[in-house]
Tab-separated table of C-alpha atoms and ligand atoms in Angstrom:
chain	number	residue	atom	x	y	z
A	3	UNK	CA	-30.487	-37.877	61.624
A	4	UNK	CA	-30.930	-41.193	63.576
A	5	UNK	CA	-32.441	-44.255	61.875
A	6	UNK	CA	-33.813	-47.439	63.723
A	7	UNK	CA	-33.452	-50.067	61.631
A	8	UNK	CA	-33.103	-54.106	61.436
A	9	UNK	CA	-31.645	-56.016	58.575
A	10	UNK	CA	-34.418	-58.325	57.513
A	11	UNK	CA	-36.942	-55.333	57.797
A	12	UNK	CA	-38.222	-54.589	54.611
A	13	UNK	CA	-39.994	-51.533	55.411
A	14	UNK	CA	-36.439	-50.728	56.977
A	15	UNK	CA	-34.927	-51.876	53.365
A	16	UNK	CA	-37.435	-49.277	51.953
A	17	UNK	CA	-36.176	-46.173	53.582
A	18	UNK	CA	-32.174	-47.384	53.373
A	19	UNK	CA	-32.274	-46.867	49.366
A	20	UNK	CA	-34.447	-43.413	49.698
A	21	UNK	CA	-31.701	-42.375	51.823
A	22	UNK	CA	-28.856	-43.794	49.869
A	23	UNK	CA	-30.487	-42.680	46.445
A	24	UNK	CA	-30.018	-39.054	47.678
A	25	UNK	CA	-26.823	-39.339	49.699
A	26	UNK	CA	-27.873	-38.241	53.355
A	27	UNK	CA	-25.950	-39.873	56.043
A	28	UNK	CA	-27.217	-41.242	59.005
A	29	UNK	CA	-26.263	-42.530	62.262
A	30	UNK	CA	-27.906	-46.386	62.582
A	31	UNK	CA	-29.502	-47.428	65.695
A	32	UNK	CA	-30.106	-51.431	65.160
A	33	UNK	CA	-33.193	-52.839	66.950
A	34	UNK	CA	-33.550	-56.582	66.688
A	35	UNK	CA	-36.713	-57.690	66.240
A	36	UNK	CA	-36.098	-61.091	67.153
A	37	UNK	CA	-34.907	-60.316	70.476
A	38	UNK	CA	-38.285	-58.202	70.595
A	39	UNK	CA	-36.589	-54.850	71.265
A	40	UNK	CA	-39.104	-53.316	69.420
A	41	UNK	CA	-41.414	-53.999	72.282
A	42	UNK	CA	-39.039	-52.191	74.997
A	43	UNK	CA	-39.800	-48.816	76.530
A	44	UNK	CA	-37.051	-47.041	74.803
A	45	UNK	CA	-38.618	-48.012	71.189
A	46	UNK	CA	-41.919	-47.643	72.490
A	47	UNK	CA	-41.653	-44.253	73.809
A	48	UNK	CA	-40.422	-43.565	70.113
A	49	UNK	CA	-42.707	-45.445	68.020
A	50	UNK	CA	-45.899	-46.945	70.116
A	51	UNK	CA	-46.780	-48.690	67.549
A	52	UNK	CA	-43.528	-51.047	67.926
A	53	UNK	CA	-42.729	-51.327	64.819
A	54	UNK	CA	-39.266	-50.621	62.318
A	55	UNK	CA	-38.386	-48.356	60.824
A	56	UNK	CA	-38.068	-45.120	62.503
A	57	UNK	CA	-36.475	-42.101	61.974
A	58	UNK	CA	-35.526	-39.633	64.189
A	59	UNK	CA	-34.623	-35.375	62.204
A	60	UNK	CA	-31.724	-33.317	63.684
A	61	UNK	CA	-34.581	-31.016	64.645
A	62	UNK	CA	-35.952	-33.800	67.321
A	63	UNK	CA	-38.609	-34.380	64.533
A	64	UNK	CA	-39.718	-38.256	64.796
A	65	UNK	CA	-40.933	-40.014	61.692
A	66	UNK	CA	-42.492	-43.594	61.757
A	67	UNK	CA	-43.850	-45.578	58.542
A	68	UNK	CA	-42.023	-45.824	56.055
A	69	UNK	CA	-43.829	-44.145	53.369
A	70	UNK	CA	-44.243	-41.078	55.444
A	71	UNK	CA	-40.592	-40.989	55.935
A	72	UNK	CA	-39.360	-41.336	52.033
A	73	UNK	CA	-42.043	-38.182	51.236
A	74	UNK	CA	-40.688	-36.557	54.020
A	75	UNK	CA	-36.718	-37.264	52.642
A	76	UNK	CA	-37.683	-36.402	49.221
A	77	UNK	CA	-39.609	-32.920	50.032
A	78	UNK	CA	-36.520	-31.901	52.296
A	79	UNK	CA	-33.800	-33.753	49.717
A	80	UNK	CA	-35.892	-33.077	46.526
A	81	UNK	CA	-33.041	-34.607	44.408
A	82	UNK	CA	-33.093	-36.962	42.771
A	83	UNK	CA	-36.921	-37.015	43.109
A	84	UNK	CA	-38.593	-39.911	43.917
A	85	UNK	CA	-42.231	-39.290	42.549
A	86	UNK	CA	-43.216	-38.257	39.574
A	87	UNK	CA	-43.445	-34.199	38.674
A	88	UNK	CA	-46.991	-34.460	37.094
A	89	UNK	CA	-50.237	-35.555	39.226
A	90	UNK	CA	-51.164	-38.807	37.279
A	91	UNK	CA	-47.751	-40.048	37.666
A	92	UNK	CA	-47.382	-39.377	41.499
A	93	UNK	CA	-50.901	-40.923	42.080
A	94	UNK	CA	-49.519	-44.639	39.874
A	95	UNK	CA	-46.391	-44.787	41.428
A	96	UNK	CA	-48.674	-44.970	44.926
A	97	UNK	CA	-50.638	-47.205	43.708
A	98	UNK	CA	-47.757	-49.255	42.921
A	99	UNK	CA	-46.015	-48.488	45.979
A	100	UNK	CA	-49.180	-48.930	48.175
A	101	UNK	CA	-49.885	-52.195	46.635
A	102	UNK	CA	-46.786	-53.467	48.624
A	103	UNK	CA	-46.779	-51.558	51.794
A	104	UNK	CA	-50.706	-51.556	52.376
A	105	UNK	CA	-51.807	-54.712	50.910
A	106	UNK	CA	-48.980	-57.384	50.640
A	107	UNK	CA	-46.686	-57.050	53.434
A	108	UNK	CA	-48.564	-55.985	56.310
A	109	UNK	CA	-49.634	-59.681	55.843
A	110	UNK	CA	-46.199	-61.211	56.277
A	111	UNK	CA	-44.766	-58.773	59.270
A	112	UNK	CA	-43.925	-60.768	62.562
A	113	UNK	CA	-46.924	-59.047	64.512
A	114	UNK	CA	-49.261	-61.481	61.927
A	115	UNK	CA	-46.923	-64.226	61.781
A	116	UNK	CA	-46.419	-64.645	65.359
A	117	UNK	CA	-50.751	-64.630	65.968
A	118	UNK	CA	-50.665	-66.913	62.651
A	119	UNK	CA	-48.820	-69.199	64.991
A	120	UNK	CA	-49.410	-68.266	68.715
A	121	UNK	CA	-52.749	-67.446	68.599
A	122	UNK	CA	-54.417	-69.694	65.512
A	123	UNK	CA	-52.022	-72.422	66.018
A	124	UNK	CA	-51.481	-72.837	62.120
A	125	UNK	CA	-49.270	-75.734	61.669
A	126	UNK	CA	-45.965	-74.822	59.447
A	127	UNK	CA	-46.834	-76.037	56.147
A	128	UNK	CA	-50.174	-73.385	56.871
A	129	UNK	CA	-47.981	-70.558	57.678
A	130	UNK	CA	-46.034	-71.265	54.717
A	131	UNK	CA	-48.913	-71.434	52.529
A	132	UNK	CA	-50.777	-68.428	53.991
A	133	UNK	CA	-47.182	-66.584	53.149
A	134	UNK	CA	-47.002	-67.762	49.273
A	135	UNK	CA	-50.639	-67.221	48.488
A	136	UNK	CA	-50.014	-63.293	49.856
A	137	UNK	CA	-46.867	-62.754	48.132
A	138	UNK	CA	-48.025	-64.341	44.551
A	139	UNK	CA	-51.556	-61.989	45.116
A	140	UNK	CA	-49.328	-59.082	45.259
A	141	UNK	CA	-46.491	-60.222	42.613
A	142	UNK	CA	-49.390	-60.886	40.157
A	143	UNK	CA	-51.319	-57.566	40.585
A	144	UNK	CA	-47.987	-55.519	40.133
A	145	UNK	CA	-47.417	-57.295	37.099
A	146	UNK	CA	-50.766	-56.662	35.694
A	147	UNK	CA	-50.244	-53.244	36.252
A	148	UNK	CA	-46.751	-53.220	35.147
A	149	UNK	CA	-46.567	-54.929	31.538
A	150	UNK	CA	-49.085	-53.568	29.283
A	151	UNK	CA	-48.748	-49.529	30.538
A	152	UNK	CA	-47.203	-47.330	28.604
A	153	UNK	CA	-45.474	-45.598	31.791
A	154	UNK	CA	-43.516	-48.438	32.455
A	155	UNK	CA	-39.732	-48.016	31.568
A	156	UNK	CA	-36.602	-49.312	32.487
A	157	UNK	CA	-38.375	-49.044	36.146
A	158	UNK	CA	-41.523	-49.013	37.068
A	159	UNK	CA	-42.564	-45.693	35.867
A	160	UNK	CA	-40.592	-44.359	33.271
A	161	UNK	CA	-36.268	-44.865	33.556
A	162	UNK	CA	-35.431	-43.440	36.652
A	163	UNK	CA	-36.411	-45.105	40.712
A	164	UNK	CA	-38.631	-44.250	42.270
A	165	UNK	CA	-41.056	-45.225	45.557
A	166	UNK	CA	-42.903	-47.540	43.545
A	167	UNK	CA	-39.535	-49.601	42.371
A	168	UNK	CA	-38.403	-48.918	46.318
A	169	UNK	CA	-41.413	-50.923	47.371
A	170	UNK	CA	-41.245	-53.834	44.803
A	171	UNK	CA	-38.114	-54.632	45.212
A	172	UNK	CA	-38.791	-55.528	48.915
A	173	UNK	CA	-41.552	-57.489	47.831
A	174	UNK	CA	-39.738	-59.396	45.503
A	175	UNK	CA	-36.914	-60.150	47.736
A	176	UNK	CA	-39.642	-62.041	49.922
A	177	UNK	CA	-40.301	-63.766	47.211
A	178	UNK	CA	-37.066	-65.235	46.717
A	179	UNK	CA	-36.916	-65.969	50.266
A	180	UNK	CA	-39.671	-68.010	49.828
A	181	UNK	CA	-38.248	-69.375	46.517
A	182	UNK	CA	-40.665	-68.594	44.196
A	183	UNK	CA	-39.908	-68.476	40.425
A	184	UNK	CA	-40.014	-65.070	39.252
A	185	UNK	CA	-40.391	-66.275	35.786
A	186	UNK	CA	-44.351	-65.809	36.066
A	187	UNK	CA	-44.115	-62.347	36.199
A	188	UNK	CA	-41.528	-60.884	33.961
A	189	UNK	CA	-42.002	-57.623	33.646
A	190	UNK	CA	-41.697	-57.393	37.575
A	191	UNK	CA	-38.187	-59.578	37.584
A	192	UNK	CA	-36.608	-57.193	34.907
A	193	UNK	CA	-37.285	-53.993	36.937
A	194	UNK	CA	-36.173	-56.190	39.888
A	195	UNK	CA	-32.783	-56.948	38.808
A	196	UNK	CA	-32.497	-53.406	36.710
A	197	UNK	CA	-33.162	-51.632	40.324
A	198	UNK	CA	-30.852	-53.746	42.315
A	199	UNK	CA	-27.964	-53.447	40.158
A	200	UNK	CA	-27.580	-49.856	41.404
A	201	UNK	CA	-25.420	-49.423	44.216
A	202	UNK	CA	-28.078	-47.689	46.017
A	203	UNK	CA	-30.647	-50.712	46.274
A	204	UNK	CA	-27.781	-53.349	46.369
A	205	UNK	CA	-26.040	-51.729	49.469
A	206	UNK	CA	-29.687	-51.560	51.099
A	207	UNK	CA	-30.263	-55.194	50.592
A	208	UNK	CA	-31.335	-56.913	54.045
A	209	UNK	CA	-28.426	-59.615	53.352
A	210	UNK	CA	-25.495	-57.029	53.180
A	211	UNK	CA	-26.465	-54.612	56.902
A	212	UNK	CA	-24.129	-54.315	59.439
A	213	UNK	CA	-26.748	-56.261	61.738
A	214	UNK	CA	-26.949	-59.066	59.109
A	215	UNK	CA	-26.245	-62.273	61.641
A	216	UNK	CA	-23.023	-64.074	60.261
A	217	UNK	CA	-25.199	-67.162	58.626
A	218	UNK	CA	-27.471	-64.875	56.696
A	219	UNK	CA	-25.003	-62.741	54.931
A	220	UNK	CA	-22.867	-65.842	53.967
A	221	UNK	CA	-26.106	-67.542	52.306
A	222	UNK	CA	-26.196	-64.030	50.097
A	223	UNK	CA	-22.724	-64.406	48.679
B	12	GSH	N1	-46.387	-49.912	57.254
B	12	GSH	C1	-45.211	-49.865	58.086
B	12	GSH	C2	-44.780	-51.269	58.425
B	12	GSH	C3	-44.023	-51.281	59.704
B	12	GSH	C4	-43.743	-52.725	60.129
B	12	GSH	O1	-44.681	-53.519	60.294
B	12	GSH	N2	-42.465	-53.021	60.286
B	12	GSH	C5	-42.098	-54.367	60.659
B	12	GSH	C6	-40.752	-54.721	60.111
B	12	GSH	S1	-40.761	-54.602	58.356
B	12	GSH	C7	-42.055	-54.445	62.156
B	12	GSH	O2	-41.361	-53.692	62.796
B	12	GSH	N3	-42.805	-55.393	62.708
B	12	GSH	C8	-42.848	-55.631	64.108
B	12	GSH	C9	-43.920	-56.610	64.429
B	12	GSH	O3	-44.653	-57.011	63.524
B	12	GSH	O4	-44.037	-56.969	65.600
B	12	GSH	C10	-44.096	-49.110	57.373
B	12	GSH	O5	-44.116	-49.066	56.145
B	12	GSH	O6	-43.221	-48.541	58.044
């Protein structure tokens, strides 16, 4: 399999621990975003849409969003699973999951950011603000979902990862760019640092990739 990939991607960061969580190697293409090589023919051709991660199956098969891909991984690699086995606990740990991939981050990809400032002209402090407000909106409604139910475990359903922890965790790691204090939400920091003290998530971690510029990775030491 070949993946596309850039380090600070998060919807990248999403598929790296699906495919780490259930071993299957890959060979890593890097596109750098901020050289806008997501915008050149070759990536275009692949994904049209122009945008990370995609994945391409020995078979020729090509896969684009992320969430597509990890059902895809974990119906062809069905161990360890990454959704629940019943119905009601496949349809929460969407929710959870789409709560960060439809709703709080396709607000803070470069595609918005850049029209944010190219196109609306939003002074820095405005950008800034218009990324915080997002990020707490989506912090606050996973922890509202997450404290009180009685699914939530070690992780966010039950003790073992799954998409919805794959998700959050990329969410949260915005939100430490952005140095926001977790402490507001506990429920969500606890699953946070539970999830990326397995090598799987850690080893995914936008701060630790091959592509990782020089000054980046030392900041993560
Ligand atoms: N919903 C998509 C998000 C894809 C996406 O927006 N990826 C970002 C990086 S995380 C990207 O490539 N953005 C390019 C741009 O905004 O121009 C997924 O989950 O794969």
């Amino acid at each position: 399999m070949k993946f596309f990939s850039f380090w600070r991607s998060l919807a990248s960061f999403r598929v790296r621990i699906a495919l780490n969580l259930k071993s299957i190697p890959v060979d890593v293409e890097f596109v750098d975003l901020d050289a806008d090589a997501h915008r050149a023919d070759d990536y275009r051709r692949l994904n049209p849409q122009m945008a990370l991660p995609a994945l391409v199956d020995d078979d020729g098969t090509v896969l684009v969003q992320s969430l597509a891909m990890i059902e895809y991984l974990d119906e062809k690699y069905p161990d360890p699973p990454l959704l629940p086995a019943d119905a009601r606990g496949r349809a929460r740990v969407r929710a959870l999951a789409l709560m960060v991939a439809c709703e709080g981050h396709p607000l803070l990809v470069p595609r918005v950011r850049r029209y944010l400032d190219h196109e609306l002209n939003l002074r820095d402090t405005q950008q800034a603000a218009w990324r915080r407000h997002w990020t707490v909106e989506t912090l606050a409604a996973l922890e509202g979902h997450l404290a009180s139910h009685k699914d939530t475990g070690k992780f966010c359903h039950g003790d073992a990862p799954t998409l919805a922890d794959i998700c959050m965790v990329g969410h949260v790691t915005v939100a430490i760019t952005q140095q926001i204090d977790l402490s507001t939400w506990p429920t969500v920091k606890r699953i946070f640092e539970t999830a990326m003290a397995l090598p799987e998530f850690a080893k995914a971690h936008p701060l630790v990739q091959p592509d990782t510029p020089e000054a980046m990775r030392a900041k993560s030491a």
